[in-house]
Amino acid sequence: MLSALAQQAGWRPVAARRTARVEQRFLGSRAHVVLVDARRALTKMLPVVAGLSEAVEALGGALLVLTDTEDSAKLPELLEAGATHYLADKVTSEKLSIALAFALRHVERLGGGSIETRSRNSIQRSDALFWTHDPGSKHIMLSAALAEHFGLAADFLKPSDLLRLLPKTERRAALGLARQVSRTGAGAAFAHLLPGEPSRRVAHHLFAEGGSISGEIELLPHGEARLPEEKDCLTGLSNRRAAQKWIARRFDRGQPMAVVLLSISQFDRMNAAYGPMAGNALLGRIGRRIERLVEEEESGDFMLARIAGTEFFLGLPRENGVERAAFLAHRMISAVARPFNAGDHLIRLTARCGIAEPMPGDDAGRLLRRAGAALADAKASDSQSVRLRIRDGRSLAVDDDQLETDLRLAISRGEIEILFQPQYAMADDAITGVEALARWNHPRLGPLGASALFAAAERSDYLLPLSSHIQSRALEIASQWPDHLASLRLAINVTAADIAQPDYFELFMERLRSSGFPRHRLTVEITEGGLMEDLTAASSLLASWQEEGLRVAIDDFGTGYSSLAYLKSLPLDYLKIDSGLAKDITGSERDSIIVGGVIDMAKSLGLLVVAEGVETEQQLALLARKGCDFYQGFLRSGPIRSSELLALI
C-alpha cells in the first residue's frame, strides 16, 4: 500500500518487507529517502532506524518514519536514533506526498540544491541495471551496465529475448507481472536468480511511466553480515578497521597474501565542480563498480574495503599474489576510468595503485605503510600507474619494462586479439562499417587496450611487426565473414612507422590480395602524427590507394598542428573527428562552433565526416545537427568480436 501511494506521488519506490540487511539494500538502491513504517511497532523498529541513520547521513539523505499518534512520548527516542522526519497521522496519499516532499527538500538543502541532487542521482544511475520498453517499439532498451552484465554487444533486445534470460521456472510469473503493471499502472516487484550468476538472487522492480514500462534490478546482499563498527556507510564496503583485522588474521595463521591500495586522482576537482553530495554518490558508484569486478575475478577470503577518503583496499589470499594483484590493479584502474554519467555530463576519473606483500617482521601497520609508499610513488610518476614496494625501500613499476619483453612473445602465443568497433550512419543508425582494433590478452595482467599495446611496442622498437600482424589478421578475419556482414566496410589503421617504409604500398597491397578481402570495401585510416614528416610522400601513397579502389581517412583529426595543411594537400575520402573534439561539442558555445566549423570545412571539400568517441545522446544529436555523416563510440557499442558483430547485425 505504501509503495502504491509513493508511486502515485511520483516516486519510484524500492520496497522490502524484511529488515534483514536493510542498510546494504539502501546503499545499493540509489535512493534519496528512506521510509520506515514503525506503526504499532516503534520500539521494535528503533534499532532499524538507528542502523540506517549513519548510512543515510553519510549520503546526505532523509529518514522518514511513520508512527502512531499515541507514540508522541517516544519521539525523542526516534530523533536520537537518527530519524530526520516523522508522520504521526493516518496515512493518505496527500499526507504521504507532502511528507516525502519535505524529506526531499531536506536532501536538497543538505546537498546544495536540486541540481546537485539530480547530478547525484544521475551519477548513481550510471551503473544501474535497468531496462525500458516504449509502447509500439519492437525492442527493449538496456542500460550499458545491464548489457555488459549479460555480455551483449548491443544495448537493446527483443522482449522475448529478455524474458528468455530468466530461468524457465520464473518466466511465466515475470510475464504475468509485467502485463499487470502495464495494464494497471501500479508498480510491482519479484525476485529471481541473476542470469550469469546462478548463486545470486535479485529483486526486479517494475514501473509504468507515461505508457512505457521499465524494470530495475536490485542486487540483494549476500554473504555474512559485517559488524557495524567494520562497515563503511558511504559505499557499503568494509572499512579500515576491517581491513586491518583481515591482515592481522592472516598474519596470525601464517597465510600468504598481497595487498593493493587504490587512490582516485584529483577527486577534489570533481567535488568542487559537482559538490560533496554528488562526490559521495560517486564514491558509492566506484565502490560498487570495483566490488562487482573483484567478485567476478576472485573467490574465497579476499577483502575489499574503503579505508579513507578516496582510497580503497584489496587484500588477496594467495601464494605468488603480486602478479594477481597487478592484474587486478590494472582492471580496477580501467573500471574507474570508464565514464560516470551525471545528466548531460560525463565525469572521467583516473586512479593509481600501490602493491605490497608481507616481509619478515611485518604486522598490519607496516604492510599497509609499504603499500601506501608504493601508492605515493605511483602518484608521483607521470606514466606508471601501478608500483610494487620491495624490500630495500624502493618501488618497481609493474606495467612498463616487463610489458616490452612480454610483447615479443605475444604474437607467437596468439595473445593479440582483433576486435571490430561498429560505425553507424547518422541518418538511420544502420551499421555501415567497422574499425579494426587490437586488444592484448595478457596472461598475467588481463586484457590490455590498444593504447597500452602500442605504447609498449614503441618503447621496444617492435611497432612494425605488431602493425603488420594486426593489419594481416584484421583482413584475414574480415575476408571470412558470412554473407550477413558482406556489405560492411572495414577500416584499418596505418602507423607513422608503416608510412616511412619505402616499399610499403607494395607490401600492403600484397597483404590485401593474399587475404581476398574486397578492396572496394576497405578504408585505410592514417593518424595526423603519421603524416607529419613527409606530406608529399603521404599524398602520393594515398593517391595510389585511391587508384586501386580503396578509400582513405584522416584519423584523430584535431589532435595535431598541421590539420589545415593535410586537408589542402592530401587526397581524402573521410575525415574522422578526434573523440576529444567530438566531446567538446557539448561544452561551451565556442567549443560547439569549432566542431561545427571543422565539419563544415570537411563537407565543403567533399569529405564524409565520422565522429569518434560518441558516448551520450546529447553529443550524438548535436553532431547530427552539425552535419556529421557517421559515428562510433560506446553510446552504441565498444569493440567486439566477429561473432558478436554478427549477432548485433
PDB file of N, CA and C in Angstrom, residues 399-476:
ATOM      1  N   ASP A 399      54.201  -2.331 -14.806  1.00  0.00           N
ATOM      2  CA  ASP A 399      53.443  -2.246 -16.055  1.00  0.00           C
ATOM      3  C   ASP A 399      54.247  -1.646 -17.196  1.00  0.00           C
ATOM      4  N   ASP A 400      55.587  -1.609 -17.113  1.00  0.00           N
ATOM      5  CA  ASP A 400      56.355  -0.986 -18.188  1.00  0.00           C
ATOM      6  C   ASP A 400      57.344  -1.959 -18.819  1.00  0.00           C
ATOM      7  N   ASP A 401      58.523  -2.117 -18.226  1.00  0.00           N
ATOM      8  CA  ASP A 401      59.589  -2.897 -18.845  1.00  0.00           C
ATOM      9  C   ASP A 401      59.171  -4.331 -19.142  1.00  0.00           C
ATOM     10  N   GLN A 402      58.484  -4.962 -18.238  1.00  0.00           N
ATOM     11  CA  GLN A 402      58.091  -6.347 -18.451  1.00  0.00           C
ATOM     12  C   GLN A 402      57.131  -6.481 -19.627  1.00  0.00           C
ATOM     13  N   LEU A 403      56.287  -5.462 -19.813  1.00  0.00           N
ATOM     14  CA  LEU A 403      55.367  -5.490 -20.945  1.00  0.00           C
ATOM     15  C   LEU A 403      56.132  -5.555 -22.265  1.00  0.00           C
ATOM     16  N   GLU A 404      57.235  -4.821 -22.349  1.00  0.00           N
ATOM     17  CA  GLU A 404      58.012  -4.814 -23.582  1.00  0.00           C
ATOM     18  C   GLU A 404      58.566  -6.207 -23.878  1.00  0.00           C
ATOM     19  N   THR A 405      59.034  -6.878 -22.842  1.00  0.00           N
ATOM     20  CA  THR A 405      59.539  -8.245 -23.015  1.00  0.00           C
ATOM     21  C   THR A 405      58.415  -9.195 -23.400  1.00  0.00           C
ATOM     22  N   ASP A 406      57.284  -9.079 -22.702  1.00  0.00           N
ATOM     23  CA  ASP A 406      56.150  -9.962 -22.975  1.00  0.00           C
ATOM     24  C   ASP A 406      55.622  -9.787 -24.393  1.00  0.00           C
ATOM     25  N   LEU A 407      55.686  -8.535 -24.910  1.00  0.00           N
ATOM     26  CA  LEU A 407      55.109  -8.262 -26.225  1.00  0.00           C
ATOM     27  C   LEU A 407      55.782  -9.071 -27.325  1.00  0.00           C
ATOM     28  N   ARG A 408      57.072  -9.327 -27.183  1.00  0.00           N
ATOM     29  CA  ARG A 408      57.800 -10.055 -28.224  1.00  0.00           C
ATOM     30  C   ARG A 408      57.322 -11.509 -28.339  1.00  0.00           C
ATOM     31  N   LEU A 409      56.672 -12.013 -27.294  1.00  0.00           N
ATOM     32  CA  LEU A 409      56.132 -13.371 -27.333  1.00  0.00           C
ATOM     33  C   LEU A 409      54.629 -13.386 -27.594  1.00  0.00           C
ATOM     34  N   ALA A 410      53.992 -12.215 -27.497  1.00  0.00           N
ATOM     35  CA  ALA A 410      52.533 -12.169 -27.543  1.00  0.00           C
ATOM     36  C   ALA A 410      51.975 -12.631 -28.882  1.00  0.00           C
ATOM     37  N   ILE A 411      52.621 -12.231 -29.973  1.00  0.00           N
ATOM     38  CA  ILE A 411      52.105 -12.599 -31.295  1.00  0.00           C
ATOM     39  C   ILE A 411      52.190 -14.111 -31.507  1.00  0.00           C
ATOM     40  N   SER A 412      53.348 -14.694 -31.209  1.00  0.00           N
ATOM     41  CA  SER A 412      53.506 -16.137 -31.416  1.00  0.00           C
ATOM     42  C   SER A 412      52.591 -16.941 -30.506  1.00  0.00           C
ATOM     43  N   ARG A 413      52.256 -16.386 -29.340  1.00  0.00           N
ATOM     44  CA  ARG A 413      51.355 -17.086 -28.401  1.00  0.00           C
ATOM     45  C   ARG A 413      49.878 -16.859 -28.723  1.00  0.00           C
ATOM     46  N   GLY A 414      49.582 -16.042 -29.700  1.00  0.00           N
ATOM     47  CA  GLY A 414      48.190 -15.779 -30.057  1.00  0.00           C
ATOM     48  C   GLY A 414      47.460 -14.907 -29.055  1.00  0.00           C
ATOM     49  N   GLU A 415      48.197 -14.019 -28.368  1.00  0.00           N
ATOM     50  CA  GLU A 415      47.581 -13.183 -27.328  1.00  0.00           C
ATOM     51  C   GLU A 415      46.984 -11.884 -27.872  1.00  0.00           C
ATOM     52  N   ILE A 416      47.329 -11.515 -29.133  1.00  0.00           N
ATOM     53  CA  ILE A 416      46.802 -10.286 -29.729  1.00  0.00           C
ATOM     54  C   ILE A 416      45.481 -10.613 -30.420  1.00  0.00           C
ATOM     55  N   GLU A 417      44.410 -10.031 -29.931  1.00  0.00           N
ATOM     56  CA  GLU A 417      43.068 -10.303 -30.463  1.00  0.00           C
ATOM     57  C   GLU A 417      42.585  -9.104 -31.276  1.00  0.00           C
ATOM     58  N   ILE A 418      41.936  -9.378 -32.398  1.00  0.00           N
ATOM     59  CA  ILE A 418      41.390  -8.319 -33.245  1.00  0.00           C
ATOM     60  C   ILE A 418      39.895  -8.154 -32.929  1.00  0.00           C
ATOM     61  N   LEU A 419      39.516  -6.934 -32.611  1.00  0.00           N
ATOM     62  CA  LEU A 419      38.122  -6.590 -32.354  1.00  0.00           C
ATOM     63  C   LEU A 419      37.664  -5.567 -33.392  1.00  0.00           C
ATOM     64  N   PHE A 420      36.352  -5.401 -33.497  1.00  0.00           N
ATOM     65  CA  PHE A 420      35.794  -4.504 -34.505  1.00  0.00           C
ATOM     66  C   PHE A 420      34.772  -3.578 -33.845  1.00  0.00           C
ATOM     67  N   GLN A 421      34.995  -2.254 -33.968  1.00  0.00           N
ATOM     68  CA  GLN A 421      34.036  -1.301 -33.406  1.00  0.00           C
ATOM     69  C   GLN A 421      33.093  -0.830 -34.505  1.00  0.00           C
ATOM     70  N   PRO A 422      31.784  -1.052 -34.331  1.00  0.00           N
ATOM     71  CA  PRO A 422      30.815  -0.674 -35.368  1.00  0.00           C
ATOM     72  C   PRO A 422      30.779   0.839 -35.594  1.00  0.00           C
ATOM     73  N   GLN A 423      30.535   1.206 -36.860  1.00  0.00           N
ATOM     74  CA  GLN A 423      30.321   2.596 -37.250  1.00  0.00           C
ATOM     75  C   GLN A 423      28.895   2.719 -37.763  1.00  0.00           C
ATOM     76  N   TYR A 424      28.190   3.742 -37.288  1.00  0.00           N
ATOM     77  CA  TYR A 424      26.759   3.890 -37.545  1.00  0.00           C
ATOM     78  C   TYR A 424      26.492   5.108 -38.430  1.00  0.00           C
ATOM     79  N   ALA A 425      25.488   4.979 -39.294  1.00  0.00           N
ATOM     80  CA  ALA A 425      25.052   6.115 -40.101  1.00  0.00           C
ATOM     81  C   ALA A 425      24.173   7.023 -39.257  1.00  0.00           C
ATOM     82  N   MET A 426      24.433   8.322 -39.323  1.00  0.00           N
ATOM     83  CA  MET A 426      23.615   9.271 -38.559  1.00  0.00           C
ATOM     84  C   MET A 426      22.155   9.226 -38.995  1.00  0.00           C
ATOM     85  N   ALA A 427      21.918   8.990 -40.290  1.00  0.00           N
ATOM     86  CA  ALA A 427      20.562   9.106 -40.823  1.00  0.00           C
ATOM     87  C   ALA A 427      19.601   8.099 -40.222  1.00  0.00           C
ATOM     88  N   ASP A 428      20.049   6.838 -40.063  1.00  0.00           N
ATOM     89  CA  ASP A 428      19.116   5.800 -39.620  1.00  0.00           C
ATOM     90  C   ASP A 428      19.702   4.826 -38.603  1.00  0.00           C
ATOM     91  N   ASP A 429      20.901   5.110 -38.087  1.00  0.00           N
ATOM     92  CA  ASP A 429      21.550   4.247 -37.101  1.00  0.00           C
ATOM     93  C   ASP A 429      21.906   2.870 -37.648  1.00  0.00           C
ATOM     94  N   ALA A 430      21.939   2.725 -38.956  1.00  0.00           N
ATOM     95  CA  ALA A 430      22.345   1.447 -39.547  1.00  0.00           C
ATOM     96  C   ALA A 430      23.857   1.287 -39.420  1.00  0.00           C
ATOM     97  N   ILE A 431      24.310   0.055 -39.167  1.00  0.00           N
ATOM     98  CA  ILE A 431      25.742  -0.219 -39.110  1.00  0.00           C
ATOM     99  C   ILE A 431      26.266  -0.321 -40.537  1.00  0.00           C
ATOM    100  N   THR A 432      27.187   0.581 -40.887  1.00  0.00           N
ATOM    101  CA  THR A 432      27.698   0.623 -42.255  1.00  0.00           C
ATOM    102  C   THR A 432      29.115   0.088 -42.368  1.00  0.00           C
ATOM    103  N   GLY A 433      29.842   0.042 -41.263  1.00  0.00           N
ATOM    104  CA  GLY A 433      31.215  -0.426 -41.305  1.00  0.00           C
ATOM    105  C   GLY A 433      31.762  -0.635 -39.911  1.00  0.00           C
ATOM    106  N   VAL A 434      33.042  -1.009 -39.854  1.00  0.00           N
ATOM    107  CA  VAL A 434      33.702  -1.241 -38.573  1.00  0.00           C
ATOM    108  C   VAL A 434      35.143  -0.752 -38.659  1.00  0.00           C
ATOM    109  N   GLU A 435      35.700  -0.415 -37.524  1.00  0.00           N
ATOM    110  CA  GLU A 435      37.125  -0.130 -37.427  1.00  0.00           C
ATOM    111  C   GLU A 435      37.797  -1.286 -36.696  1.00  0.00           C
ATOM    112  N   ALA A 436      38.863  -1.820 -37.282  1.00  0.00           N
ATOM    113  CA  ALA A 436      39.594  -2.922 -36.657  1.00  0.00           C
ATOM    114  C   ALA A 436      40.514  -2.367 -35.577  1.00  0.00           C
ATOM    115  N   LEU A 437      40.418  -2.935 -34.368  1.00  0.00           N
ATOM    116  CA  LEU A 437      41.224  -2.510 -33.233  1.00  0.00           C
ATOM    117  C   LEU A 437      41.853  -3.744 -32.588  1.00  0.00           C
ATOM    118  N   ALA A 438      42.929  -3.533 -31.866  1.00  0.00           N
ATOM    119  CA  ALA A 438      43.648  -4.658 -31.256  1.00  0.00           C
ATOM    120  C   ALA A 438      43.495  -4.638 -29.750  1.00  0.00           C
ATOM    121  N   ARG A 439      43.452  -5.833 -29.151  1.00  0.00           N
ATOM    122  CA  ARG A 439      43.462  -5.987 -27.693  1.00  0.00           C
ATOM    123  C   ARG A 439      44.465  -7.085 -27.348  1.00  0.00           C
ATOM    124  N   TRP A 440      45.246  -6.823 -26.334  1.00  0.00           N
ATOM    125  CA  TRP A 440      46.258  -7.779 -25.889  1.00  0.00           C
ATOM    126  C   TRP A 440      45.720  -8.514 -24.672  1.00  0.00           C
ATOM    127  N   ASN A 441      45.466  -9.795 -24.820  1.00  0.00           N
ATOM    128  CA  ASN A 441      45.020 -10.628 -23.705  1.00  0.00           C
ATOM    129  C   ASN A 441      46.257 -11.132 -22.958  1.00  0.00           C
ATOM    130  N   HIS A 442      46.754 -10.281 -22.070  1.00  0.00           N
ATOM    131  CA  HIS A 442      47.995 -10.577 -21.367  1.00  0.00           C
ATOM    132  C   HIS A 442      47.776 -11.727 -20.387  1.00  0.00           C
ATOM    133  N   PRO A 443      48.688 -12.696 -20.336  1.00  0.00           N
ATOM    134  CA  PRO A 443      48.453 -13.879 -19.487  1.00  0.00           C
ATOM    135  C   PRO A 443      48.399 -13.567 -17.997  1.00  0.00           C
ATOM    136  N   ARG A 444      49.018 -12.479 -17.557  1.00  0.00           N
ATOM    137  CA  ARG A 444      49.002 -12.150 -16.124  1.00  0.00           C
ATOM    138  C   ARG A 444      48.190 -10.900 -15.811  1.00  0.00           C
ATOM    139  N   LEU A 445      48.257  -9.905 -16.676  1.00  0.00           N
ATOM    140  CA  LEU A 445      47.618  -8.623 -16.391  1.00  0.00           C
ATOM    141  C   LEU A 445      46.219  -8.511 -16.958  1.00  0.00           C
ATOM    142  N   GLY A 446      45.790  -9.503 -17.742  1.00  0.00           N
ATOM    143  CA  GLY A 446      44.454  -9.455 -18.301  1.00  0.00           C
ATOM    144  C   GLY A 446      44.402  -8.633 -19.579  1.00  0.00           C
ATOM    145  N   PRO A 447      43.194  -8.279 -20.059  1.00  0.00           N
ATOM    146  CA  PRO A 447      43.054  -7.556 -21.327  1.00  0.00           C
ATOM    147  C   PRO A 447      43.677  -6.160 -21.254  1.00  0.00           C
ATOM    148  N   LEU A 448      44.494  -5.823 -22.254  1.00  0.00           N
ATOM    149  CA  LEU A 448      45.094  -4.501 -22.378  1.00  0.00           C
ATOM    150  C   LEU A 448      44.662  -3.909 -23.710  1.00  0.00           C
ATOM    151  N   GLY A 449      44.250  -2.644 -23.677  1.00  0.00           N
ATOM    152  CA  GLY A 449      43.760  -1.983 -24.878  1.00  0.00           C
ATOM    153  C   GLY A 449      44.870  -1.571 -25.825  1.00  0.00           C
ATOM    154  N   ALA A 450      44.449  -0.980 -26.945  1.00  0.00           N
ATOM    155  CA  ALA A 450      45.401  -0.627 -28.000  1.00  0.00           C
ATOM    156  C   ALA A 450      46.420   0.399 -27.528  1.00  0.00           C
ATOM    157  N   SER A 451      46.024   1.340 -26.662  1.00  0.00           N
ATOM    158  CA  SER A 451      46.963   2.376 -26.229  1.00  0.00           C
ATOM    159  C   SER A 451      48.136   1.770 -25.464  1.00  0.00           C
ATOM    160  N   ALA A 452      47.856   0.839 -24.527  1.00  0.00           N
ATOM    161  CA  ALA A 452      48.931   0.178 -23.784  1.00  0.00           C
ATOM    162  C   ALA A 452      49.756  -0.714 -24.710  1.00  0.00           C
ATOM    163  N   LEU A 453      49.094  -1.347 -25.657  1.00  0.00           N
ATOM    164  CA  LEU A 453      49.771  -2.244 -26.594  1.00  0.00           C
ATOM    165  C   LEU A 453      50.768  -1.478 -27.466  1.00  0.00           C
ATOM    166  N   PHE A 454      50.325  -0.378 -28.073  1.00  0.00           N
ATOM    167  CA  PHE A 454      51.207   0.368 -28.971  1.00  0.00           C
ATOM    168  C   PHE A 454      52.258   1.161 -28.204  1.00  0.00           C
ATOM    169  N   ALA A 455      51.933   1.581 -26.981  1.00  0.00           N
ATOM    170  CA  ALA A 455      52.948   2.254 -26.173  1.00  0.00           C
ATOM    171  C   ALA A 455      54.105   1.303 -25.870  1.00  0.00           C
ATOM    172  N   ALA A 456      53.783   0.067 -25.522  1.00  0.00           N
ATOM    173  CA  ALA A 456      54.832  -0.927 -25.266  1.00  0.00           C
ATOM    174  C   ALA A 456      55.600  -1.236 -26.545  1.00  0.00           C
ATOM    175  N   ALA A 457      54.894  -1.271 -27.680  1.00  0.00           N
ATOM    176  CA  ALA A 457      55.562  -1.567 -28.951  1.00  0.00           C
ATOM    177  C   ALA A 457      56.535  -0.459 -29.340  1.00  0.00           C
ATOM    178  N   GLU A 458      56.144   0.786 -29.110  1.00  0.00           N
ATOM    179  CA  GLU A 458      57.036   1.900 -29.436  1.00  0.00           C
ATOM    180  C   GLU A 458      58.282   1.881 -28.558  1.00  0.00           C
ATOM    181  N   ARG A 459      58.129   1.574 -27.287  1.00  0.00           N
ATOM    182  CA  ARG A 459      59.282   1.543 -26.381  1.00  0.00           C
ATOM    183  C   ARG A 459      60.230   0.398 -26.732  1.00  0.00           C
ATOM    184  N   SER A 460      59.682  -0.702 -27.244  1.00  0.00           N
ATOM    185  CA  SER A 460      60.510  -1.885 -27.515  1.00  0.00           C
ATOM    186  C   SER A 460      60.956  -1.965 -28.972  1.00  0.00           C
ATOM    187  N   ASP A 461      60.663  -0.917 -29.768  1.00  0.00           N
ATOM    188  CA  ASP A 461      61.029  -0.916 -31.179  1.00  0.00           C
ATOM    189  C   ASP A 461      60.422  -2.118 -31.902  1.00  0.00           C
ATOM    190  N   TYR A 462      59.180  -2.450 -31.551  1.00  0.00           N
ATOM    191  CA  TYR A 462      58.506  -3.623 -32.102  1.00  0.00           C
ATOM    192  C   TYR A 462      57.239  -3.208 -32.851  1.00  0.00           C
ATOM    193  N   LEU A 463      57.192  -1.909 -33.244  1.00  0.00           N
ATOM    194  CA  LEU A 463      55.961  -1.366 -33.805  1.00  0.00           C
ATOM    195  C   LEU A 463      55.645  -1.948 -35.183  1.00  0.00           C
ATOM    196  N   LEU A 464      56.654  -2.092 -36.044  1.00  0.00           N
ATOM    197  CA  LEU A 464      56.398  -2.597 -37.397  1.00  0.00           C
ATOM    198  C   LEU A 464      55.861  -4.030 -37.404  1.00  0.00           C
ATOM    199  N   PRO A 465      56.489  -4.972 -36.680  1.00  0.00           N
ATOM    200  CA  PRO A 465      55.912  -6.332 -36.653  1.00  0.00           C
ATOM    201  C   PRO A 465      54.495  -6.362 -36.075  1.00  0.00           C
ATOM    202  N   LEU A 466      54.257  -5.544 -35.044  1.00  0.00           N
ATOM    203  CA  LEU A 466      52.926  -5.529 -34.442  1.00  0.00           C
ATOM    204  C   LEU A 466      51.894  -4.986 -35.421  1.00  0.00           C
ATOM    205  N   SER A 467      52.192  -3.837 -36.058  1.00  0.00           N
ATOM    206  CA  SER A 467      51.258  -3.242 -37.007  1.00  0.00           C
ATOM    207  C   SER A 467      50.980  -4.192 -38.169  1.00  0.00           C
ATOM    208  N   SER A 468      52.027  -4.837 -38.681  1.00  0.00           N
ATOM    209  CA  SER A 468      51.861  -5.794 -39.779  1.00  0.00           C
ATOM    210  C   SER A 468      50.951  -6.946 -39.366  1.00  0.00           C
ATOM    211  N   HIS A 469      51.141  -7.445 -38.159  1.00  0.00           N
ATOM    212  CA  HIS A 469      50.322  -8.562 -37.673  1.00  0.00           C
ATOM    213  C   HIS A 469      48.856  -8.147 -37.549  1.00  0.00           C
ATOM    214  N   ILE A 470      48.600  -6.971 -36.985  1.00  0.00           N
ATOM    215  CA  ILE A 470      47.222  -6.515 -36.783  1.00  0.00           C
ATOM    216  C   ILE A 470      46.518  -6.316 -38.122  1.00  0.00           C
ATOM    217  N   GLN A 471      47.211  -5.677 -39.080  1.00  0.00           N
ATOM    218  CA  GLN A 471      46.605  -5.465 -40.393  1.00  0.00           C
ATOM    219  C   GLN A 471      46.299  -6.798 -41.086  1.00  0.00           C
ATOM    220  N   SER A 472      47.246  -7.721 -41.042  1.00  0.00           N
ATOM    221  CA  SER A 472      47.043  -9.022 -41.701  1.00  0.00           C
ATOM    222  C   SER A 472      45.907  -9.798 -41.069  1.00  0.00           C
ATOM    223  N   ARG A 473      45.861  -9.826 -39.729  1.00  0.00           N
ATOM    224  CA  ARG A 473      44.815 -10.578 -39.034  1.00  0.00           C
ATOM    225  C   ARG A 473      43.440  -9.957 -39.272  1.00  0.00           C
ATOM    226  N   ALA A 474      43.363  -8.630 -39.266  1.00  0.00           N
ATOM    227  CA  ALA A 474      42.076  -7.969 -39.491  1.00  0.00           C
ATOM    228  C   ALA A 474      41.546  -8.302 -40.888  1.00  0.00           C
ATOM    229  N   LEU A 475      42.411  -8.239 -41.904  1.00  0.00           N
ATOM    230  CA  LEU A 475      41.987  -8.568 -43.265  1.00  0.00           C
ATOM    231  C   LEU A 475      41.615 -10.040 -43.384  1.00  0.00           C
ATOM    232  N   GLU A 476      42.384 -10.904 -42.749  1.00  0.00           N
ATOM    233  CA  GLU A 476      42.113 -12.345 -42.805  1.00  0.00           C
ATOM    234  C   GLU A 476      40.762 -12.670 -42.172  1.00  0.00           C
TER     235      GLU A 476
END
